[in-house]
Amino acid sequence: MLFPSTTFFIFFPLVYGLYLWLQNPMWGKNRLRWQNGMLFVASCLFYGWWDWRFLLMLLATTALDYWVSLKIHASDQPTIRKRYLALSIITNLGLLGFFKYFNFFQSSFTQLLNLLGMQASPFLLTIVLPVGISFYVFQSISYVVDVYRNELEPPDNYWDFGLFVSLFPQLVAGPIMRATELLPQVLKPRRIDVQQVNAAVFLILWGYFKKVAIADNVGVLVERVFNNWQAMRGMDVALGILAFTLQIYCDFSGYTDIARGISKLMGFELMLNFRLPYFARSPQDFWNRWHISLSTWLRDYLYIPLGGNRQGEWKTYRNLLLTMLLGGLWHGASWNFVLWGLYHGLLLVLHRLCKPFLPRWDRLPGWRGFAIRTSQILAMFALTCLGWLLFRAHTFAQINGMLLGLFDSTGWSIGALTGSLRYAAELAFLGAPLLVIQLWQARKQDLLAPTHAPTALRLALYSALFIGAILLRRDSLEFIYFQF
Amino acid sequence: MLPSEKLPQANWRTLAISALTPLLVAALLNLALLWWFQDSPYNRGFWLVQQKWNLALNPPAPADWLVMGDSSASFGVSASTLSQQKGVVAYNLATTGDRTVLDGAWLLSTYLQKHPAPKVVLLVHAPTVWYLEAQKATMLPQIPLAWGFWEQLQPSFQPSLREQWTVLQWRYLPLIAQNRTLTEFMRHPRSAFTLDFTMQADGSTQYLGLKPDHLAKTASDQIYITQVVPFNVAADNRAALEQYAKLAQQYGFQLYLSNGPIYDVLVQDETYHAFLAQAEAMLAEFASTHPHVTYLSQVQAFPSTVMESPYHPLPTAAEQFTLGLLAQMP
């Protein structure tokens, strides 16, 4: 079930109406239990709508993780606790590995054998990737690890834990919530706060606008370039990469905004996943702003356990590279994701290496400081765009071909530029609302800045977003991050 | 410093205003569009269909002759030439090819329920229309009859709830249903709402200029279709043709079948010619097995100097085509 679909527009009002009804004090002490039970069933329906077999797998893995967490919590013997932890991690990663990476590693290994002169043919399976598996597996693992670390107690019943994993707004594309943050919200009666609902209205409108008006439309420009990359030169390649930079951000952050907005309507608070990432001034800054729930997960459950930055410079660099490489692989079973992760790892390492030697001109007062900070943002934006080329391309040949095409002088001739002008205008038209709103948010350092606007301006903006989303919508495309 | 979220001060009243204003503005805009779209040719195809149905429902006088079919008939058969030559009241009710043969059968059935039967009905289609499956749900919204009208249509058809929802959107929610047209209008405000053809009071339509590039491209598209699609008559088209014959017998009018005017380059193409021959054979066979039905077998082809597109002649050629049809009638 997609957020921008007729099914969801029927599903959500029904679920929300029921939720509000169960919020009524007449239900007494059982209110929370009924509400959670109803939400769990609704979440199962939401997920099972894609394929009921995926739902069975989700229920089975959550049942196992819940049982494991009870065993860990009940035991005070380190060996037993460790065994149960290993059982959970191996099962979760095993499932993820099988569904997501089996064919990838099979074919890569076969190619390697062939390269070494050994004849082998891959044994590939027709595997359908369960929607959102990478998200809920990571969420489940973090829960078991937190129980193992004694940072959390397991809930009294399976249903509450099931709801923590499957809560429908965040189930298939995050944010990847920590049990320490979301589970207490599941276990305590929730209050529907007018300020949160007010913020939710903006988040939902803005999220839908980003997804259906911007992401889906720039997606057409992206496909034009990436599907015909051999014929693309100069400005066309640049526009294609820029369009994908907009698409992936608007698609993913749009989904997150809708998910967070819907959750706020029900009294849940999901973590921020984006903090204006294209305003980042360095690689480190970028990862503090982009897909925060994943980057902090990788930091807490991979980078720090690997030693983080506590074991000397070289090991820090190794840990950074390894974390980013695995972070890249998390996105999908393809070498271009690995390359993308490695690229960002290298950017982080280089930035860390150079940082002590860089003068802090950005701290200069007045226009000089502003100019330096703006240049840093533009430079980081260009590096990010380059990263998205690695991410979106299907093959190394495509990456190479598009990079050569980008710098091909024939693509920058007056004639070629004139031919690309229409697409540039289209991109500018679609990107302008994003730029305006984000400059506003950046200036106020407030992601909810439009909600503080004077009434007339706010209402005009909300109406424009609503009508813009209706007018500019295409036949809805799936959210890009569903495949990860 | 990283940006964060600062919750706004709000109460339930301001919240209600924030949430409802966009809905209210959208509803008002939708109403304005409904009013504006009533007579504006915002979508040429839809406009043409609506005009033809309006003419069928409220003709200035009962018709002696009716021209039915697709755009090859709308642009190719001149109702005024028929009137002048035969001294009759003639209307051209032909619509567009994507509405297949079915639309004409619905239209004629509706006409006959409200008005005296004509003496002659001329059914003209391009050969590449017969294989098309009718997209019935997308054909309904442009029919200007009261809600539930589908129950009166013959051949009968009961739309599903989802299809009725589509009809409802297209008829009453232009903001949602016609968003692509509206965005096109926003991008090209000058060209989106202008017609490149005219329509006479008798329903005949006329292209007034040539479009050589368009002609070349659409001609190659037509040839391509005949290369990849074997000739066949779709089930809905077969039922619609039977309905025409049934009505001819029931109301006692003469039904003439004909191919529309065709760009001569198509007829010279071997594959297209074979496809056309099968269409001719099908029509001849149908006419021979049904009383009141006659097939006008002469294929009339025209050069690029008088064709706007492969099946749309300019007015001079339309007159010539119409005279050619009359010459074949006994």
PDB file of N, CA and C in Angstrom, chain B residues 36-65:
ATOM      1  N   TRP B  36     -15.713  26.839 -16.224  1.00  0.00           N
ATOM      2  CA  TRP B  36     -14.876  27.270 -17.340  1.00  0.00           C
ATOM      3  C   TRP B  36     -14.817  26.203 -18.436  1.00  0.00           C
ATOM      4  N   PHE B  37     -14.740  24.949 -18.003  1.00  0.00           N
ATOM      5  CA  PHE B  37     -14.569  23.857 -18.958  1.00  0.00           C
ATOM      6  C   PHE B  37     -15.855  23.518 -19.716  1.00  0.00           C
ATOM      7  N   GLN B  38     -16.986  24.078 -19.248  1.00  0.00           N
ATOM      8  CA  GLN B  38     -18.258  23.711 -19.860  1.00  0.00           C
ATOM      9  C   GLN B  38     -18.227  23.858 -21.384  1.00  0.00           C
ATOM     10  N   ASP B  39     -17.677  24.974 -21.858  1.00  0.00           N
ATOM     11  CA  ASP B  39     -17.662  25.209 -23.299  1.00  0.00           C
ATOM     12  C   ASP B  39     -16.267  25.394 -23.864  1.00  0.00           C
ATOM     13  N   SER B  40     -15.266  25.357 -22.993  1.00  0.00           N
ATOM     14  CA  SER B  40     -13.908  25.598 -23.511  1.00  0.00           C
ATOM     15  C   SER B  40     -13.336  24.314 -24.080  1.00  0.00           C
ATOM     16  N   PRO B  41     -12.724  24.405 -25.246  1.00  0.00           N
ATOM     17  CA  PRO B  41     -12.136  23.198 -25.838  1.00  0.00           C
ATOM     18  C   PRO B  41     -10.810  22.849 -25.167  1.00  0.00           C
ATOM     19  N   TYR B  42     -10.862  22.565 -23.847  1.00  0.00           N
ATOM     20  CA  TYR B  42      -9.631  22.310 -23.084  1.00  0.00           C
ATOM     21  C   TYR B  42      -8.951  21.027 -23.553  1.00  0.00           C
ATOM     22  N   ASN B  43      -9.753  20.108 -24.041  1.00  0.00           N
ATOM     23  CA  ASN B  43      -9.193  18.886 -24.603  1.00  0.00           C
ATOM     24  C   ASN B  43      -9.966  18.642 -25.892  1.00  0.00           C
ATOM     25  N   ARG B  44      -9.270  18.733 -26.995  1.00  0.00           N
ATOM     26  CA  ARG B  44      -9.953  18.759 -28.296  1.00  0.00           C
ATOM     27  C   ARG B  44     -10.823  17.523 -28.528  1.00  0.00           C
ATOM     28  N   GLY B  45     -10.259  16.366 -28.160  1.00  0.00           N
ATOM     29  CA  GLY B  45     -11.005  15.121 -28.368  1.00  0.00           C
ATOM     30  C   GLY B  45     -12.299  15.098 -27.566  1.00  0.00           C
ATOM     31  N   PHE B  46     -12.170  15.461 -26.260  1.00  0.00           N
ATOM     32  CA  PHE B  46     -13.349  15.447 -25.391  1.00  0.00           C
ATOM     33  C   PHE B  46     -14.377  16.463 -25.884  1.00  0.00           C
ATOM     34  N   TRP B  47     -13.869  17.616 -26.263  1.00  0.00           N
ATOM     35  CA  TRP B  47     -14.759  18.686 -26.729  1.00  0.00           C
ATOM     36  C   TRP B  47     -15.547  18.213 -27.949  1.00  0.00           C
ATOM     37  N   LEU B  48     -14.840  17.587 -28.884  1.00  0.00           N
ATOM     38  CA  LEU B  48     -15.473  17.108 -30.119  1.00  0.00           C
ATOM     39  C   LEU B  48     -16.585  16.101 -29.785  1.00  0.00           C
ATOM     40  N   VAL B  49     -16.252  15.168 -28.890  1.00  0.00           N
ATOM     41  CA  VAL B  49     -17.223  14.130 -28.524  1.00  0.00           C
ATOM     42  C   VAL B  49     -18.460  14.761 -27.890  1.00  0.00           C
ATOM     43  N   GLN B  50     -18.227  15.699 -26.977  1.00  0.00           N
ATOM     44  CA  GLN B  50     -19.362  16.349 -26.302  1.00  0.00           C
ATOM     45  C   GLN B  50     -20.239  17.101 -27.303  1.00  0.00           C
ATOM     46  N   GLN B  51     -19.582  17.796 -28.235  1.00  0.00           N
ATOM     47  CA  GLN B  51     -20.350  18.566 -29.225  1.00  0.00           C
ATOM     48  C   GLN B  51     -21.213  17.626 -30.074  1.00  0.00           C
ATOM     49  N   LYS B  52     -20.635  16.489 -30.453  1.00  0.00           N
ATOM     50  CA  LYS B  52     -21.382  15.556 -31.295  1.00  0.00           C
ATOM     51  C   LYS B  52     -22.577  14.976 -30.528  1.00  0.00           C
ATOM     52  N   TRP B  53     -22.342  14.626 -29.265  1.00  0.00           N
ATOM     53  CA  TRP B  53     -23.446  14.093 -28.462  1.00  0.00           C
ATOM     54  C   TRP B  53     -24.524  15.156 -28.257  1.00  0.00           C
ATOM     55  N   ASN B  54     -24.085  16.406 -28.021  1.00  0.00           N
ATOM     56  CA  ASN B  54     -25.074  17.485 -27.849  1.00  0.00           C
ATOM     57  C   ASN B  54     -25.902  17.661 -29.116  1.00  0.00           C
ATOM     58  N   LEU B  55     -25.240  17.551 -30.261  1.00  0.00           N
ATOM     59  CA  LEU B  55     -25.954  17.685 -31.537  1.00  0.00           C
ATOM     60  C   LEU B  55     -26.960  16.531 -31.697  1.00  0.00           C
ATOM     61  N   ALA B  56     -26.529  15.342 -31.304  1.00  0.00           N
ATOM     62  CA  ALA B  56     -27.422  14.179 -31.431  1.00  0.00           C
ATOM     63  C   ALA B  56     -28.625  14.311 -30.507  1.00  0.00           C
ATOM     64  N   LEU B  57     -28.399  14.894 -29.310  1.00  0.00           N
ATOM     65  CA  LEU B  57     -29.501  15.009 -28.354  1.00  0.00           C
ATOM     66  C   LEU B  57     -30.452  16.150 -28.722  1.00  0.00           C
ATOM     67  N   ASN B  58     -29.886  17.222 -29.295  1.00  0.00           N
ATOM     68  CA  ASN B  58     -30.712  18.392 -29.628  1.00  0.00           C
ATOM     69  C   ASN B  58     -30.454  18.859 -31.066  1.00  0.00           C
ATOM     70  N   PRO B  59     -30.811  18.072 -32.047  1.00  0.00           N
ATOM     71  CA  PRO B  59     -30.578  18.513 -33.429  1.00  0.00           C
ATOM     72  C   PRO B  59     -31.538  19.644 -33.802  1.00  0.00           C
ATOM     73  N   PRO B  60     -31.121  20.605 -34.648  1.00  0.00           N
ATOM     74  CA  PRO B  60     -32.027  21.695 -35.051  1.00  0.00           C
ATOM     75  C   PRO B  60     -33.288  21.143 -35.728  1.00  0.00           C
ATOM     76  N   ALA B  61     -33.147  20.035 -36.474  1.00  0.00           N
ATOM     77  CA  ALA B  61     -34.309  19.391 -37.117  1.00  0.00           C
ATOM     78  C   ALA B  61     -34.013  17.904 -37.212  1.00  0.00           C
ATOM     79  N   PRO B  62     -35.040  17.073 -37.300  1.00  0.00           N
ATOM     80  CA  PRO B  62     -34.765  15.631 -37.407  1.00  0.00           C
ATOM     81  C   PRO B  62     -33.922  15.331 -38.651  1.00  0.00           C
ATOM     82  N   ALA B  63     -33.049  14.369 -38.534  1.00  0.00           N
ATOM     83  CA  ALA B  63     -32.110  14.086 -39.625  1.00  0.00           C
ATOM     84  C   ALA B  63     -32.711  13.116 -40.644  1.00  0.00           C
ATOM     85  N   ASP B  64     -32.370  13.357 -41.920  1.00  0.00           N
ATOM     86  CA  ASP B  64     -32.677  12.368 -42.953  1.00  0.00           C
ATOM     87  C   ASP B  64     -31.496  11.425 -43.118  1.00  0.00           C
ATOM     88  N   TRP B  65     -30.315  12.028 -43.023  1.00  0.00           N
ATOM     89  CA  TRP B  65     -29.090  11.249 -43.152  1.00  0.00           C
ATOM     90  C   TRP B  65     -28.217  11.498 -41.917  1.00  0.00           C
TER      91      TRP B  65
END
